[in-house]
Structures are given as C-alpha cells and as structure tokens.
mmCIF file of C-alpha atoms and ligand atoms in Angstrom:
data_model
loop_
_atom_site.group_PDB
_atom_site.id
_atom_site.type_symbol
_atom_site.label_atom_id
_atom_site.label_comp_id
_atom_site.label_asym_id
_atom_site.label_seq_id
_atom_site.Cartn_x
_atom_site.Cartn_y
_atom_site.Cartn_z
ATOM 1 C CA UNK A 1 84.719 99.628 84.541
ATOM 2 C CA UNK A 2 85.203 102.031 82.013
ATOM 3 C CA UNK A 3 88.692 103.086 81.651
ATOM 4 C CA UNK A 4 88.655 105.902 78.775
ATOM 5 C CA UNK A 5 85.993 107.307 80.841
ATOM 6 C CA UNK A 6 86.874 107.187 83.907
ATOM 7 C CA UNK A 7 90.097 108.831 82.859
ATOM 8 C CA UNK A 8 87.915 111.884 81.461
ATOM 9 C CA UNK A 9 86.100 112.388 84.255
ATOM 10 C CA UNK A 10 89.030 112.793 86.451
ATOM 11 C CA UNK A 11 90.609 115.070 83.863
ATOM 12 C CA UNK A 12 87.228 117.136 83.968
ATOM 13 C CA UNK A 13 87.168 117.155 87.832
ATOM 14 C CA UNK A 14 91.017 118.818 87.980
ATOM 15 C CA UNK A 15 89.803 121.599 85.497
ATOM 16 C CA UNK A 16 86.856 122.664 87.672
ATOM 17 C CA UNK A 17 89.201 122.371 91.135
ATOM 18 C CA UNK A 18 92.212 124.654 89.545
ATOM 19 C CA UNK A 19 89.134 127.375 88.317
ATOM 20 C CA UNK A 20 88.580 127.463 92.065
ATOM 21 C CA UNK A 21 92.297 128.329 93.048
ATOM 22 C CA UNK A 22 92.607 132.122 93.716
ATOM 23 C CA UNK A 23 96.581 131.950 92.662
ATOM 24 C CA UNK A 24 98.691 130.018 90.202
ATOM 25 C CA UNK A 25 95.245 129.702 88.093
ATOM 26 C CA UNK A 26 97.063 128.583 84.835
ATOM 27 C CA UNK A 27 99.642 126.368 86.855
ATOM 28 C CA UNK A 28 99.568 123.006 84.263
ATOM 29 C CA UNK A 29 98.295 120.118 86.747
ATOM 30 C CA UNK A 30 100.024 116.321 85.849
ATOM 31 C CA UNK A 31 97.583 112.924 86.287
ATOM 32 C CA UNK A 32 99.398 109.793 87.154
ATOM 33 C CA UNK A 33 97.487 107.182 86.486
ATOM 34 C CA UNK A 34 98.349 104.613 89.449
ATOM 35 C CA UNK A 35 97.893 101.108 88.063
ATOM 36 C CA UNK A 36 99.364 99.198 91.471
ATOM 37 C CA UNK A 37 97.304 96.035 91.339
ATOM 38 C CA UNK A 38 96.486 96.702 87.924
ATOM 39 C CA UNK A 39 97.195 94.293 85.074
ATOM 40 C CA UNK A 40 99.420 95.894 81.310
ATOM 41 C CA UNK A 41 95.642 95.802 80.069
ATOM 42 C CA UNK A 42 94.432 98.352 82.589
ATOM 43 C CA UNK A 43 97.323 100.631 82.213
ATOM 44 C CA UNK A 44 97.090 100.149 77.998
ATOM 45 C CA UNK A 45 93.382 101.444 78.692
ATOM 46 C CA UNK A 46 94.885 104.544 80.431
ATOM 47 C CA UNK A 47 97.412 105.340 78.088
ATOM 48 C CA UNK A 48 94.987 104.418 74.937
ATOM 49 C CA UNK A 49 92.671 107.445 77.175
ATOM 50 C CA UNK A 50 95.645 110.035 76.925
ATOM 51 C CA UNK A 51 97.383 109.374 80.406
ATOM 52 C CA UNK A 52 101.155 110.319 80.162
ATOM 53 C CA UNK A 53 102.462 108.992 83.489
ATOM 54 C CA UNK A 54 102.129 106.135 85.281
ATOM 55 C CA UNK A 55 102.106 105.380 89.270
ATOM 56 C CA UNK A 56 103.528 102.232 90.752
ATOM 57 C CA UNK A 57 104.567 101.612 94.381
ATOM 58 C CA UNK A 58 106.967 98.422 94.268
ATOM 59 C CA UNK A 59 110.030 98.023 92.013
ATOM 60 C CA UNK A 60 109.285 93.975 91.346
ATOM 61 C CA UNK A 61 105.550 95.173 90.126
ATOM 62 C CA UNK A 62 107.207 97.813 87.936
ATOM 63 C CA UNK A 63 110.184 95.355 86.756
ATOM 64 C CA UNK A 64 107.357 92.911 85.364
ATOM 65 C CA UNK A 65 104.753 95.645 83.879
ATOM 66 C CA UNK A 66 106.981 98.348 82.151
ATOM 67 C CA UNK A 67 108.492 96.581 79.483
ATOM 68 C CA UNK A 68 105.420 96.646 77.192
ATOM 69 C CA UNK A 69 105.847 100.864 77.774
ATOM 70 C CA UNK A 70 106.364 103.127 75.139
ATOM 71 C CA UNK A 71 109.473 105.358 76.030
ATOM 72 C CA UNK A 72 107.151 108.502 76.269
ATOM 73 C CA UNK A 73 105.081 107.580 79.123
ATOM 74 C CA UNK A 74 106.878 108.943 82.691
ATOM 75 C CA UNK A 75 107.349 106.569 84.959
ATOM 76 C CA UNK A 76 106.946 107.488 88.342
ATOM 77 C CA UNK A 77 107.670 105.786 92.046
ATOM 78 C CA UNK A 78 105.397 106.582 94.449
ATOM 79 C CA UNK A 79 106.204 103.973 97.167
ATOM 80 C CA UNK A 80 108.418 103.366 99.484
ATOM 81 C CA UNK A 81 111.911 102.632 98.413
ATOM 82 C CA UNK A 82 114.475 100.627 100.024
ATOM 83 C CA UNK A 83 117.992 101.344 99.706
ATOM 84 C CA UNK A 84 118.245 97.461 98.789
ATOM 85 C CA UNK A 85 116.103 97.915 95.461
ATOM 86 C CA UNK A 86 117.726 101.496 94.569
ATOM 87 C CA UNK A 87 119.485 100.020 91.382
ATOM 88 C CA UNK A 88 116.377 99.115 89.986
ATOM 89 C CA UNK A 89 114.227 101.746 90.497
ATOM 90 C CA UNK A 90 117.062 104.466 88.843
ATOM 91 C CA UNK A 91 116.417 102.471 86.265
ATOM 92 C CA UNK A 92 112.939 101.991 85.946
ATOM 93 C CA UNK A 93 111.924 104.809 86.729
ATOM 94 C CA UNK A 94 111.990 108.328 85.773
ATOM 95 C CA UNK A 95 110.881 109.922 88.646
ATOM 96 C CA UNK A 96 111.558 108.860 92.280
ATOM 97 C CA UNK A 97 108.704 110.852 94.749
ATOM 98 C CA UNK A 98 109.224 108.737 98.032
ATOM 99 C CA UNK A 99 112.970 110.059 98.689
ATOM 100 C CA UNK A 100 112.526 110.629 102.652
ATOM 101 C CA UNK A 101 115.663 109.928 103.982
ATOM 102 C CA UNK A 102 119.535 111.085 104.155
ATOM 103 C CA UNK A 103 119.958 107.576 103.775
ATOM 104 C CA UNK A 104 118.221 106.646 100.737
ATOM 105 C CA UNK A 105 119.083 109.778 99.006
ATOM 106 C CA UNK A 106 123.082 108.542 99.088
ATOM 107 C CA UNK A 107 122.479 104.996 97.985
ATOM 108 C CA UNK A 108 120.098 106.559 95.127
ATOM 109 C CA UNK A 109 122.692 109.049 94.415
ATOM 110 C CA UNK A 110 125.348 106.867 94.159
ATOM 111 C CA UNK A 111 123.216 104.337 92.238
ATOM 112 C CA UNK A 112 122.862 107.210 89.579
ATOM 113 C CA UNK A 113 126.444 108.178 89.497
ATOM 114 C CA UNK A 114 127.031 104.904 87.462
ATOM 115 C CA UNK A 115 125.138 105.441 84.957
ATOM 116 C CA UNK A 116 124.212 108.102 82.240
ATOM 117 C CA UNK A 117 121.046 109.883 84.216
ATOM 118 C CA UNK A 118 120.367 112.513 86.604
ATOM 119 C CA UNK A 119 117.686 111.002 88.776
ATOM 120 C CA UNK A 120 114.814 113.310 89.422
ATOM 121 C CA UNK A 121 113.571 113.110 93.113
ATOM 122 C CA UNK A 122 110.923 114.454 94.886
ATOM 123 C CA UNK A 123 111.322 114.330 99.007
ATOM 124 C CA UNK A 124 108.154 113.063 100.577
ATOM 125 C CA UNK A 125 106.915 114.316 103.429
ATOM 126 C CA UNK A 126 105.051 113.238 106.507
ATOM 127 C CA UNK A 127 103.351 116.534 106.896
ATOM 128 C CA UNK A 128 100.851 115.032 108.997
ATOM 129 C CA UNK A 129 103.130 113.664 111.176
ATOM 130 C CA UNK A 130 101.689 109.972 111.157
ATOM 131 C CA UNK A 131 103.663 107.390 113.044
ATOM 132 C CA UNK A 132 102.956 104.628 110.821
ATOM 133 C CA UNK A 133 103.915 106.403 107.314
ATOM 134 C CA UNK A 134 106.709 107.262 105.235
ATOM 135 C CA UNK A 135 108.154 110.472 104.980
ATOM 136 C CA UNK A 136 110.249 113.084 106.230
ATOM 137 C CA UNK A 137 109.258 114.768 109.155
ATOM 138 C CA UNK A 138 109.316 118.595 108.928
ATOM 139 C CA UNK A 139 112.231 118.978 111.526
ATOM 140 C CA UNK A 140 114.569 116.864 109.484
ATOM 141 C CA UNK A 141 113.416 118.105 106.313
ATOM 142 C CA UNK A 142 115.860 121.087 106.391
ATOM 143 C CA UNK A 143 119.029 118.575 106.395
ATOM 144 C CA UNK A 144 117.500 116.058 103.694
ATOM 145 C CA UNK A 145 116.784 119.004 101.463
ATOM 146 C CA UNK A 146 119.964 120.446 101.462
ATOM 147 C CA UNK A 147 121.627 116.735 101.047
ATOM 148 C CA UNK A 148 119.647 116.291 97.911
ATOM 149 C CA UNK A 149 120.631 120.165 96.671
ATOM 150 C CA UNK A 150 124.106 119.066 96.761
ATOM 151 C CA UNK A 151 123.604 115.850 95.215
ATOM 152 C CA UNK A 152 125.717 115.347 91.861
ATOM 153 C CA UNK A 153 123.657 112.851 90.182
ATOM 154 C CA UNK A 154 120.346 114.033 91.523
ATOM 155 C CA UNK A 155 117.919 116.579 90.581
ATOM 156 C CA UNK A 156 115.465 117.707 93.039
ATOM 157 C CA UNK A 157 112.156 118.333 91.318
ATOM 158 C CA UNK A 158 109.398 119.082 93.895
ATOM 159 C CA UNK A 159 108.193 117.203 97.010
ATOM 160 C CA UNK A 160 104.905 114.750 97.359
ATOM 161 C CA UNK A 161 103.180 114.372 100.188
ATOM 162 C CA UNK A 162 100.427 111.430 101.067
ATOM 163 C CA UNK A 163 97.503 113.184 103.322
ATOM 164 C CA UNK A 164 95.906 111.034 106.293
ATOM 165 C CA UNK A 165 93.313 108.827 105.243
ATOM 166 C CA UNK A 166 89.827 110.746 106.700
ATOM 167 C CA UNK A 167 86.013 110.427 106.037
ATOM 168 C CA UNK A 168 85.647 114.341 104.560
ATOM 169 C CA UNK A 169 88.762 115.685 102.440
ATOM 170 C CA UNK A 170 88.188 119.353 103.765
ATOM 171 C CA UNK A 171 89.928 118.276 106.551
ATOM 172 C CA UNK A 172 93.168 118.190 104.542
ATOM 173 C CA UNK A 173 92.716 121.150 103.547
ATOM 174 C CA UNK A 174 94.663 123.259 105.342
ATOM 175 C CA UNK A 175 97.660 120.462 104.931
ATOM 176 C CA UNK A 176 97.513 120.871 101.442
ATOM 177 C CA UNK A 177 97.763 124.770 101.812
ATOM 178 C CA UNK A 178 100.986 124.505 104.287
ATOM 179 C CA UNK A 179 102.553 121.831 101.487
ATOM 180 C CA UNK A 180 102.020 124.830 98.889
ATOM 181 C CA UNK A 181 103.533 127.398 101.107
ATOM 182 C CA UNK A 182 106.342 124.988 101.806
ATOM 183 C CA UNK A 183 106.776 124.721 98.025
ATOM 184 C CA UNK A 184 106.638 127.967 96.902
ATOM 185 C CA UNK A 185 109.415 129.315 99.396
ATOM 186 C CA UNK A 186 111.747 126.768 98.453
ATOM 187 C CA UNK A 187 111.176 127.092 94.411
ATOM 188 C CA UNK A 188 112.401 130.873 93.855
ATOM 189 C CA UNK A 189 116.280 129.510 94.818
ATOM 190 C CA UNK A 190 115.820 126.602 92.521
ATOM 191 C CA UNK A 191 116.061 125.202 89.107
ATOM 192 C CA UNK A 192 113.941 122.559 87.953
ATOM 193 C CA UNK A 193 112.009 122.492 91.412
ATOM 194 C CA UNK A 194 108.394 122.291 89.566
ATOM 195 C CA UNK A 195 106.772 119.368 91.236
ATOM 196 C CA UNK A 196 103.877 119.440 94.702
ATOM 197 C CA UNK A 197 102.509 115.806 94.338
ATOM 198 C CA UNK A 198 99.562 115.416 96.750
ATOM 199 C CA UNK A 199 95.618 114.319 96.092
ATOM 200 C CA UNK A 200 94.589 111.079 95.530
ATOM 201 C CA UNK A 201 90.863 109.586 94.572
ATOM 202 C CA UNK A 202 89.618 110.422 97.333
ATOM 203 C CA UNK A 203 90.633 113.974 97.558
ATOM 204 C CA UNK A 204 92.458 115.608 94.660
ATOM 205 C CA UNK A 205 89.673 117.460 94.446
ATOM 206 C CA UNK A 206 90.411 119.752 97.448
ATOM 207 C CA UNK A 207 94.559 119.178 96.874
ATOM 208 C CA UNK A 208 94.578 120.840 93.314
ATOM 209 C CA UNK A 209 92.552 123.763 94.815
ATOM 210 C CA UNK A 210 94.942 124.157 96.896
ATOM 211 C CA UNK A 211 98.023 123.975 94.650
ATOM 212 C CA UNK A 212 98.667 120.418 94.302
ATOM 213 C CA UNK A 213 100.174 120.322 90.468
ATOM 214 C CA UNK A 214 100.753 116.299 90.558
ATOM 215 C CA UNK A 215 97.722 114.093 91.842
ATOM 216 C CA UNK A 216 98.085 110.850 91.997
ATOM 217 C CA UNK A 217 94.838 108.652 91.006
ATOM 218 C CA UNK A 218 94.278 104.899 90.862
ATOM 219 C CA UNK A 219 90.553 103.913 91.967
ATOM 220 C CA UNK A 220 88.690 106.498 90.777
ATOM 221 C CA UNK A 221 90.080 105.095 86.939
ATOM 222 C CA UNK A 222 90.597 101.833 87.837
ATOM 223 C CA UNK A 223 87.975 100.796 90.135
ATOM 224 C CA UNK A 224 89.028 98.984 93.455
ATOM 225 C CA UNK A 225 92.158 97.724 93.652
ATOM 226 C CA UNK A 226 92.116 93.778 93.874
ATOM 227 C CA UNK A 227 94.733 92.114 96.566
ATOM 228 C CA UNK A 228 93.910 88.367 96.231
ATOM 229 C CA UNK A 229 95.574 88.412 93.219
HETATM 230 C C1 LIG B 301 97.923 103.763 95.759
HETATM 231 C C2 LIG B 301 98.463 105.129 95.847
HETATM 232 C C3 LIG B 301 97.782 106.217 95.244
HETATM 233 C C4 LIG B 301 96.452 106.066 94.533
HETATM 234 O O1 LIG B 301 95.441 105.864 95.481
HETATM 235 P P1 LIG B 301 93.879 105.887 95.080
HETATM 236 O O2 LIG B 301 93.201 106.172 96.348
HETATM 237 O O3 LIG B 301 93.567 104.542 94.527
HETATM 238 O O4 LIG B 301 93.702 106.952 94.069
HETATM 239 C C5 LIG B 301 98.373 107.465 95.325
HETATM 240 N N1 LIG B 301 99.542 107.663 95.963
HETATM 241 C C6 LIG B 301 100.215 106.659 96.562
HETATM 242 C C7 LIG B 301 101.495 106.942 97.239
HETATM 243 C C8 LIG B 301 99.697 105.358 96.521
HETATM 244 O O5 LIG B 301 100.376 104.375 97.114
#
C-alpha cells in the first residue's frame, strides 16, 4: 500500500471532478485523510504526502493517536459523539462534523464555555433519511440550526452529510445536489459558514461535482480498514 501515492491520486481525482462542476468552479476542496483503524505510521505517511487534516470517528482512538501531531494538522470528528465524551473531543479536536442534536449541541456548548475556544461545528444530516444512521433529519434541522446560531461558544461552520451506502454513486447524486442547495441558502446570512462535508472513497467523485468542498477519504489511501485489530 502506497501511501504518498495513494494520497496523489485522490488529490488528482478531486481536480478532474471540480473541472466538471458548472458553478463554484474555483471553490478550494479540503481532503481529510481518515486514518480510523489506522496506526500513527499510516497517518505520518499521509501527512509526510501533504494531507492537512485528519479524520477519526471515536474520541478514545483520537486520545491515543494525536499526541505525536504537529499543531498544524486539523483535526476533525467525523463520528458520532456522545454527550458523555464531549469534554474530550472540544479538546481534541478542532472541528466537530457529527453535531445532530439539540442535545449534544448544549453539552458541547457548554463544554466549550470553559475553556479558551470557540468550537467549530458542522450539523450532520440524515439527508437520506436512514433509520439506522446519525444525523439530523431535515424536519428538525430548522430548530438545531438556529440552536447552534445562537450558541456563545460555538461556531457553526458548514454541515456534513454521510450518503447511503449503494453499488453505483450516481445514485447519490441528486442527494449531493439538494445538500448544496441546502448550503448555499443558508451561507449568504452567515459568517464563517464555509464547510459541505460529503464524499467518501467510494464516491467523492460524484460529491465534489456536485459541490461537496470537504470529502472525507480513508480506503482509497489507506487500503481496507483492518477490525481484528
Ligand atoms: C470511515 C468514514 C469515512 C471514510 O470512509 P472510506 O469509505 O474508507 O473512505 C468517511 N466519513 C465517515 C463519517 C466515516 O466514518
């Protein structure tokens, strides 16, 4: 498994999708690397290869892997967070994208209010409506957004969005097309709201054509994610 390369060829494959957007052509497009199930020599690799910000989904993974970080790497939560664990992810973490409930948004909120930071959030969404997954549903979405908006210690930066697992990623297409329409009618009202994270290996591809500007990618750099160990 080659790493560096791997890395590059993702990077390659993101340029050709955005020249294939009709709108927001010059739009900068982020890579986390998602090293979940990864060991600190996989995610060295990545950052050795250029990647800026890292991917994990569990707080204890995080707690044992980030100390050998450099401070200039973004650290990013993708997973789901419970309101248990919210000390420890403010501060891990510099970004928090699976904020999906009133709930979690307080505890996180209040967890930031002692100390120094302003948390950036993103509010994940269950666009797809899948029973089984994380994420706001789109008729509570109004409520949670304006919750976070008026959050002291938070700062909303975008929203992320994990599409249905399928056999042919054009069939997420047009969910990736109603998350960018989403997006871009909440971002002229807001400051720092920069952030659509959605596309993974398997299809950020078809997500960054249609306005993703965060994918998240772990296999397609990593190879196939290990779970004995
Ligand atoms: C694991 C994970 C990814 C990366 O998935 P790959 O298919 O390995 O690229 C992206 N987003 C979330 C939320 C994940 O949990």
């Amino acid at each position: 498994m080659n790493i560096a390369e791997n890395f590059r060829t993702v990077l390659d494959e993101i340029e050709t999708a955005r020249q294939k957007r009709t709108s927001n052509v010059d739009e900068p497009i982020k890579l986390i690397a998602v090293t979940k199930n990864h060991d600190v020599t996989a995610m060295r690799e990545a950052i050795d290869a250029g990647a800026t910000d890292i991917g994990e989904n569990r707080v204890q993974e995080a707690t044992e892997k980030f100390p050998v970080l450099e401070r200039n790497v973004t650290r990013h939560l993708i997973g789901h967070l419970q309101t248990n664990k919210v000390k420890q992810a403010v501060k891990l973490f510099d970004v928090i994208q699976s904020v999906d409930s009133i709930r979690l948004a307080t505890a996180l909120d209040k967890a930031a209010s002692g100390t120094e930071k302003i948390q950036d959030v993103l509010i994940q969404v269950n666009a797809a409506r899948e029973p089984q997954k994380s994420g706001v549903l789109l008729e509570d979405f109004d409520s949670l957004i304006q919750f976070v908006d008026g959050a002291d210690n938070l700062r909303l930066r975008g929203l992320m969005m994990i599409a249905p697992i399928v056999s042919d990623a054009e069939e997420c297409r047009p969910l990736f097309k109603k998350m960018r329409e989403i997006f871009d009618a909440l971002k002229p009202s807001r400051k720092d709201f920069d952030l659509l994270s959605m596309g993974m290996s398997h299809d950020y591809g078809v997500a960054v054509q249609e306005g993703a500007n965060v994918v998240r990618v772990g296999t397609a750099i990593f190879g196939a994610r290990n779970y004995q160990n």
